[in-house]
XYZ file of C-alpha atoms in Angstrom:
411
model
C -29.024 -0.125 -5.447
C -27.573 -2.825 -7.623
C -26.695 -1.482 -11.048
C -27.424 2.154 -10.135
C -24.915 4.473 -11.813
C -22.404 6.624 -9.976
C -22.352 9.079 -12.894
C -24.728 9.930 -15.696
C -23.274 9.967 -19.203
C -23.199 13.758 -19.362
C -21.418 13.990 -16.010
C -18.847 11.391 -17.033
C -18.160 13.168 -20.333
C -17.686 16.513 -18.572
C -15.245 14.970 -16.082
C -13.241 13.267 -18.824
C -12.994 16.504 -20.807
C -11.702 18.374 -17.736
C -8.850 15.917 -17.050
C -5.412 17.482 -17.412
C -1.790 17.020 -16.381
C -0.664 18.930 -13.294
C 2.906 20.089 -12.658
C 4.591 18.700 -9.568
C 4.249 21.965 -7.646
C 0.429 21.782 -7.920
C 0.191 18.375 -6.250
C -2.272 18.713 -3.367
C -3.880 21.894 -4.739
C -7.629 22.389 -5.039
C -7.629 21.593 -8.740
C -5.497 18.485 -8.178
C -7.886 17.193 -5.502
C -10.886 17.934 -7.716
C -9.366 15.941 -10.560
C -8.516 13.115 -8.154
C -12.182 13.097 -7.093
C -13.272 12.940 -10.759
C -10.915 10.042 -11.447
C -12.212 8.121 -8.430
C -15.790 8.519 -9.624
C -14.863 7.554 -13.175
C -13.083 4.492 -11.819
C -16.122 3.495 -9.747
C -18.411 3.857 -12.764
C -16.092 1.782 -14.954
C -16.057 -0.978 -12.308
C -19.867 -0.973 -12.181
C -20.109 -1.154 -15.984
C -17.592 -4.009 -16.200
C -19.147 -6.029 -13.343
C -22.659 -5.751 -14.785
C -21.580 -6.465 -18.369
C -22.598 -3.033 -19.637
C -20.896 -0.936 -22.302
C -17.581 0.492 -21.072
C -18.462 4.132 -21.638
C -15.590 5.495 -19.525
C -12.955 3.805 -21.676
C -14.706 5.010 -24.827
C -14.820 8.580 -23.526
C -11.117 8.541 -22.623
C -10.226 7.299 -26.102
C -12.623 9.696 -27.851
C -11.275 12.772 -26.075
C -7.652 11.636 -26.283
C -7.051 11.677 -22.530
C -3.884 9.860 -21.491
C -3.471 11.115 -17.911
C -4.036 7.646 -16.433
C -0.893 5.531 -16.513
C -0.942 1.809 -17.041
C -0.245 -0.604 -14.221
C 2.944 -1.669 -15.998
C 4.250 1.910 -16.127
C 3.572 2.409 -12.422
C 5.155 -0.934 -11.509
C 8.276 -0.120 -13.520
C 8.694 3.289 -11.896
C 7.995 1.896 -8.434
C 10.582 -0.854 -8.986
C 13.194 1.675 -10.103
C 12.440 3.954 -7.151
C 12.762 1.109 -4.618
C 16.037 0.036 -6.243
C 17.482 3.548 -5.919
C 16.556 3.753 -2.241
C 17.882 0.296 -1.362
C 21.172 0.950 -3.177
C 21.516 4.193 -1.205
C 20.851 2.277 2.010
C 23.503 -0.323 1.163
C 25.984 2.383 0.155
C 25.568 4.228 3.450
C 26.123 1.136 5.541
C 28.976 -0.145 3.346
C 30.778 3.194 3.467
C 31.430 2.714 7.155
C 28.761 5.065 8.484
C 28.161 3.517 11.911
C 24.595 2.653 12.752
C 24.876 4.192 16.178
C 25.545 7.606 14.620
C 22.521 7.503 12.355
C 19.356 9.364 13.344
C 20.560 10.278 16.826
C 19.047 13.506 18.182
C 21.775 16.126 18.327
C 22.144 18.447 21.291
C 21.104 21.965 20.399
C 24.078 23.429 22.256
C 26.586 21.427 20.209
C 25.191 21.544 16.687
C 23.991 24.243 14.370
C 20.546 24.459 12.831
C 22.055 23.440 9.488
C 23.391 20.227 11.020
C 19.991 19.566 12.586
C 18.285 19.949 9.220
C 20.841 17.671 7.606
C 20.264 15.066 10.283
C 16.493 15.291 9.843
C 16.912 14.863 6.089
C 19.055 11.767 6.645
C 16.477 10.385 9.058
C 13.696 10.929 6.520
C 15.750 9.351 3.747
C 16.488 6.345 5.942
C 12.811 5.916 6.843
C 11.765 6.095 3.170
C 14.384 3.485 2.223
C 13.179 1.174 4.995
C 9.587 1.500 3.792
C 10.740 0.603 0.275
C 11.670 -2.832 1.649
C 8.006 -3.462 2.475
C 6.921 -2.155 -0.940
C 9.419 -4.461 -2.648
C 8.164 -7.443 -0.664
C 4.600 -6.647 -1.816
C 5.758 -6.495 -5.459
C 7.523 -9.858 -5.181
C 4.376 -11.407 -3.718
C 2.710 -10.836 -7.095
C 5.406 -11.886 -9.551
C 2.939 -14.314 -11.147
C 0.841 -11.368 -12.364
C 3.625 -8.863 -13.111
C 4.400 -7.957 -16.743
C 7.528 -9.518 -18.256
C 9.412 -6.218 -18.333
C 8.847 -5.631 -14.590
C 10.075 -9.114 -13.612
C 13.100 -8.781 -15.889
C 13.942 -5.419 -14.347
C 13.666 -6.858 -10.832
C 15.943 -9.815 -11.527
C 18.391 -8.964 -14.290
C 18.458 -5.201 -14.761
C 18.666 -4.301 -11.067
C 19.668 -7.749 -9.736
C 17.658 -7.166 -6.561
C 18.465 -10.568 -4.997
C 22.130 -9.502 -4.712
C 21.066 -6.104 -3.341
C 19.040 -7.877 -0.650
C 22.041 -10.076 0.202
C 24.082 -6.917 0.802
C 21.301 -5.530 2.995
C 21.315 -8.643 5.162
C 25.095 -8.498 5.466
C 25.165 -4.846 6.541
C 21.819 -4.872 8.409
C 21.400 -1.046 8.522
C 18.265 -1.363 10.688
C 20.359 -2.657 13.602
C 22.904 -0.712 15.702
C 24.610 -0.703 19.084
C 24.613 2.211 21.511
C 27.067 1.756 24.402
C 26.836 -2.008 23.992
C 23.014 -1.994 23.887
C 21.487 -3.509 20.749
C 18.809 -1.389 19.085
C 16.645 -2.228 16.088
C 14.532 0.004 13.870
C 10.853 -0.915 14.188
C 7.681 1.034 13.338
C 9.586 4.207 12.523
C 11.762 4.378 15.648
C 14.763 2.748 17.285
C 13.857 0.235 20.001
C 16.227 -1.291 22.561
C 16.251 -5.088 22.370
C 16.661 -7.124 25.569
C 19.238 -9.921 25.567
C 16.621 -12.688 25.421
C 15.066 -11.229 22.210
C 18.221 -10.469 20.244
C 17.834 -13.587 18.078
C 14.206 -12.738 17.329
C 13.489 -11.834 13.715
C 12.222 -8.286 13.160
C 9.619 -7.306 10.576
C 12.310 -5.838 8.340
C 14.362 -9.043 8.466
C 11.243 -11.013 7.603
C 10.379 -8.722 4.672
C 13.863 -9.162 3.172
C 13.845 -12.945 3.576
C 10.355 -13.288 2.072
C 11.390 -11.099 -0.869
C 14.424 -13.319 -1.444
C 12.271 -16.432 -1.186
C 9.890 -15.068 -3.843
C 12.606 -13.887 -6.221
C 14.642 -17.109 -6.048
C 12.048 -19.872 -5.720
C 8.954 -18.769 -7.589
C 8.796 -20.628 -10.956
C 8.295 -17.468 -13.040
C 11.401 -15.945 -11.431
C 13.592 -19.036 -11.779
C 12.833 -19.094 -15.506
C 13.996 -15.502 -15.979
C 16.878 -15.056 -13.498
C 20.253 -15.471 -15.202
C 22.510 -16.793 -12.415
C 26.185 -16.538 -13.308
C 29.234 -17.373 -11.170
C 29.304 -13.933 -9.541
C 25.620 -14.082 -8.586
C 26.106 -17.635 -7.352
C 28.916 -16.482 -5.055
C 26.723 -13.717 -3.663
C 23.688 -15.907 -3.064
C 25.670 -18.656 -1.359
C 26.600 -16.120 1.326
C 23.029 -16.452 2.590
C 23.753 -19.943 3.926
C 25.624 -18.520 6.903
C 22.527 -16.539 7.944
C 20.108 -19.488 7.725
C 20.559 -20.760 11.256
C 18.147 -23.125 12.998
C 16.827 -20.238 15.093
C 16.001 -18.237 11.970
C 14.412 -21.149 10.125
C 12.253 -21.976 13.149
C 10.803 -18.467 13.005
C 10.141 -18.611 9.251
C 9.700 -22.281 8.220
C 9.436 -21.451 4.496
C 13.159 -20.737 4.544
C 13.825 -24.498 4.625
C 13.116 -24.546 0.877
C 15.474 -21.622 0.351
C 18.120 -23.473 2.373
C 17.800 -26.513 0.101
C 17.979 -24.332 -3.017
C 21.195 -22.665 -1.829
C 22.752 -26.032 -0.894
C 22.051 -27.355 -4.383
C 23.309 -24.139 -5.976
C 26.590 -24.326 -4.050
C 27.507 -27.723 -5.547
C 26.193 -27.193 -9.078
C 27.162 -25.005 -11.998
C 24.760 -22.194 -12.904
C 22.715 -22.885 -16.004
C 23.761 -20.848 -19.050
C 21.605 -17.771 -19.601
C 18.784 -18.161 -22.060
C 19.375 -16.218 -25.234
C 16.539 -14.553 -26.991
C 15.056 -11.254 -28.015
C 13.271 -9.453 -25.182
C 11.511 -6.138 -25.767
C 11.614 -4.270 -22.484
C 9.497 -1.258 -21.653
C 11.541 1.557 -20.109
C 10.023 3.666 -17.308
C 9.929 7.371 -18.123
C 7.786 9.014 -15.459
C 10.501 9.364 -12.825
C 13.054 10.661 -15.343
C 10.514 13.132 -16.724
C 9.722 14.503 -13.241
C 13.420 14.912 -12.410
C 14.156 16.528 -15.768
C 11.261 19.005 -15.612
C 11.900 20.073 -12.019
C 15.694 20.081 -11.868
C 16.873 23.119 -9.904
C 13.352 23.987 -8.765
C 13.057 21.793 -5.669
C 13.374 24.625 -3.109
C 10.786 26.743 -4.914
C 8.429 23.765 -5.130
C 8.869 23.072 -1.411
C 8.075 26.690 -0.497
C 5.008 26.664 -2.752
C 3.795 23.385 -1.235
C 4.255 24.604 2.353
C 2.252 27.740 1.611
C -0.541 26.254 -0.509
C -0.816 22.504 0.149
C 0.298 22.026 3.754
C -1.427 25.053 5.334
C -5.147 24.588 4.618
C -7.754 26.614 6.503
C -10.473 25.034 8.629
C -13.022 25.862 5.956
C -10.925 24.180 3.259
C -10.594 21.032 5.385
C -14.346 20.865 6.006
C -15.141 21.339 2.331
C -12.636 18.673 1.323
C -14.032 16.252 3.922
C -17.558 16.824 2.620
C -16.495 16.175 -0.966
C -14.723 12.929 -0.021
C -17.714 11.857 2.089
C -19.942 12.301 -0.965
C -17.476 10.477 -3.218
C -17.129 7.500 -0.866
C -20.727 7.394 0.355
C -21.987 4.109 1.775
C -24.538 3.625 -1.016
C -21.884 4.003 -3.712
C -19.354 1.737 -1.985
C -21.966 -0.990 -1.472
C -22.611 -1.154 -5.218
C -18.904 -1.893 -5.752
C -18.873 -4.836 -3.330
C -19.662 -8.091 -5.176
C -20.965 -9.905 -2.074
C -24.357 -9.061 -0.683
C -24.481 -7.798 2.922
C -24.809 -10.325 5.744
C -26.961 -10.140 8.840
C -24.941 -8.994 11.847
C -26.743 -11.512 14.066
C -27.350 -14.746 12.138
C -25.089 -14.271 9.097
C -27.789 -14.840 6.490
C -28.379 -12.517 3.544
C -29.508 -9.109 4.771
C -31.873 -6.575 3.248
C -32.339 -4.023 6.055
C -29.847 -1.984 8.023
C -29.814 -0.063 11.264
C -31.760 3.155 10.683
C -29.734 4.968 13.346
C -26.111 4.419 12.243
C -26.660 2.927 8.753
C -23.569 0.734 9.217
C -24.935 -2.665 10.376
C -27.155 -4.962 8.312
C -29.890 -7.356 9.427
C -32.083 -9.935 7.748
C -35.865 -9.761 7.607
C -36.747 -13.407 8.085
C -39.605 -14.417 10.390
C -39.070 -16.307 13.641
C -41.653 -18.688 15.063
C -41.859 -17.398 18.601
C -44.701 -17.832 21.061
C -45.784 -14.234 20.577
C -45.513 -14.189 16.804
C -48.769 -14.452 14.866
C -48.901 -13.582 11.180
C -52.395 -12.234 11.664
C -51.058 -9.685 14.125
C -49.291 -6.796 12.401
C -47.507 -5.689 15.581
C -46.105 -9.124 16.313
C -45.033 -9.510 12.673
C -43.059 -6.297 12.872
C -41.394 -7.505 16.064
C -40.506 -10.811 14.436
C -38.996 -9.005 11.463
C -36.688 -7.131 13.855
C -35.800 -10.161 15.950
C -32.166 -10.341 14.760
C -31.665 -6.641 15.342
C -33.133 -6.873 18.852
C -30.955 -9.858 19.749
C -27.816 -8.118 18.422
C -28.491 -4.759 20.085
C -26.342 -5.375 23.177
C -23.276 -5.981 20.999
C -24.110 -3.283 18.464
C -25.093 -0.521 20.905
C -21.598 0.910 21.571
C -20.542 1.125 17.918
C -23.989 2.445 16.973
C -23.689 5.257 19.538
C -20.200 6.197 18.299
C -21.151 6.261 14.614
C -24.447 8.102 15.140
C -22.785 10.709 17.382
C -20.074 11.279 14.774
C -22.707 11.677 12.030
C -24.661 14.107 14.219
C -21.558 16.254 14.874
C -20.726 16.270 11.172
C -24.216 17.531 10.301
C -23.981 20.241 12.954
C -20.605 21.414 11.615
C -22.050 21.673 8.124
């Protein structure tokens, strides 16, 4: 199927013409999902055109019809950076304000609290969980600072000064608390009691923060842009007390960070580089807040009624549409590497006719029973890899084929 189009030109033009902006309250509606499906197909077609060196018709259609519903990667990165900064600042503020960790997210007894207090506690728990997840998102962003636009890197380092925010997080450690002397840490969306022998063990959240700091302070593109003054120096040097031998043993890369902080503690920060920098300002978040101010309760009620209460028929129809959008034939055209034989690993050209998920080669094997003059034996030799792999493939083949059969029956 190499080079076969996902969309014909007429289909692509019709989808581009139908693209529109949806208000926040319509997120998750039928029209929103339909447009999301169109955008996925348009994206797939543009990838196929670019990979095969063909004319980029999708880009031309978007420009011709003046469609600007797709945001640039830089816009999304800027808004995501700002959002993560807001959540992390809120997390630091809560822990710095003296809100004890042991009081956060504890289930309240129904006999002692009102329903309003329960809702407030659930909202705080959700807010805390979102802020914790932003730590992982931030770590992912810092992993790619070499490919981030200048304005995003500048916002991370100088506008929001995220290294100092992360220092405050490590000092307050809001994902750790004590209940009646028992240490608990927040892992995988819940509080887990930590035995005495594991209390020095680094959690995933600790690791995410340290890796983010490592990226922001030691990557060359960050060191060139981060303006370290005396205040920032004083904040960063606080990290030295956390870099114990136990911690460094668990994350050896921190040895380089330890050396950097030791050198920073005995040297004067370099003067900030002066120059004109044009910075792009994120507007999406501000626009959403401005347009929907005072409407949040109405939006929530509308979403509960229309987006979060689908019927069985709606779910089946949506599943069928996504199955067609992400069909195996379409996805295989997007994969640059050719399929490999599940048995010998060589290039494959045939796949299991029962489950359609495993590939096999069609090369001949010189066995005692194989004779090219014999059609039957030739067919057997062509299927030799599949026959040899059947014992391993049988269980997954049964599961996939049964699921496909049930799906057809439900349709």
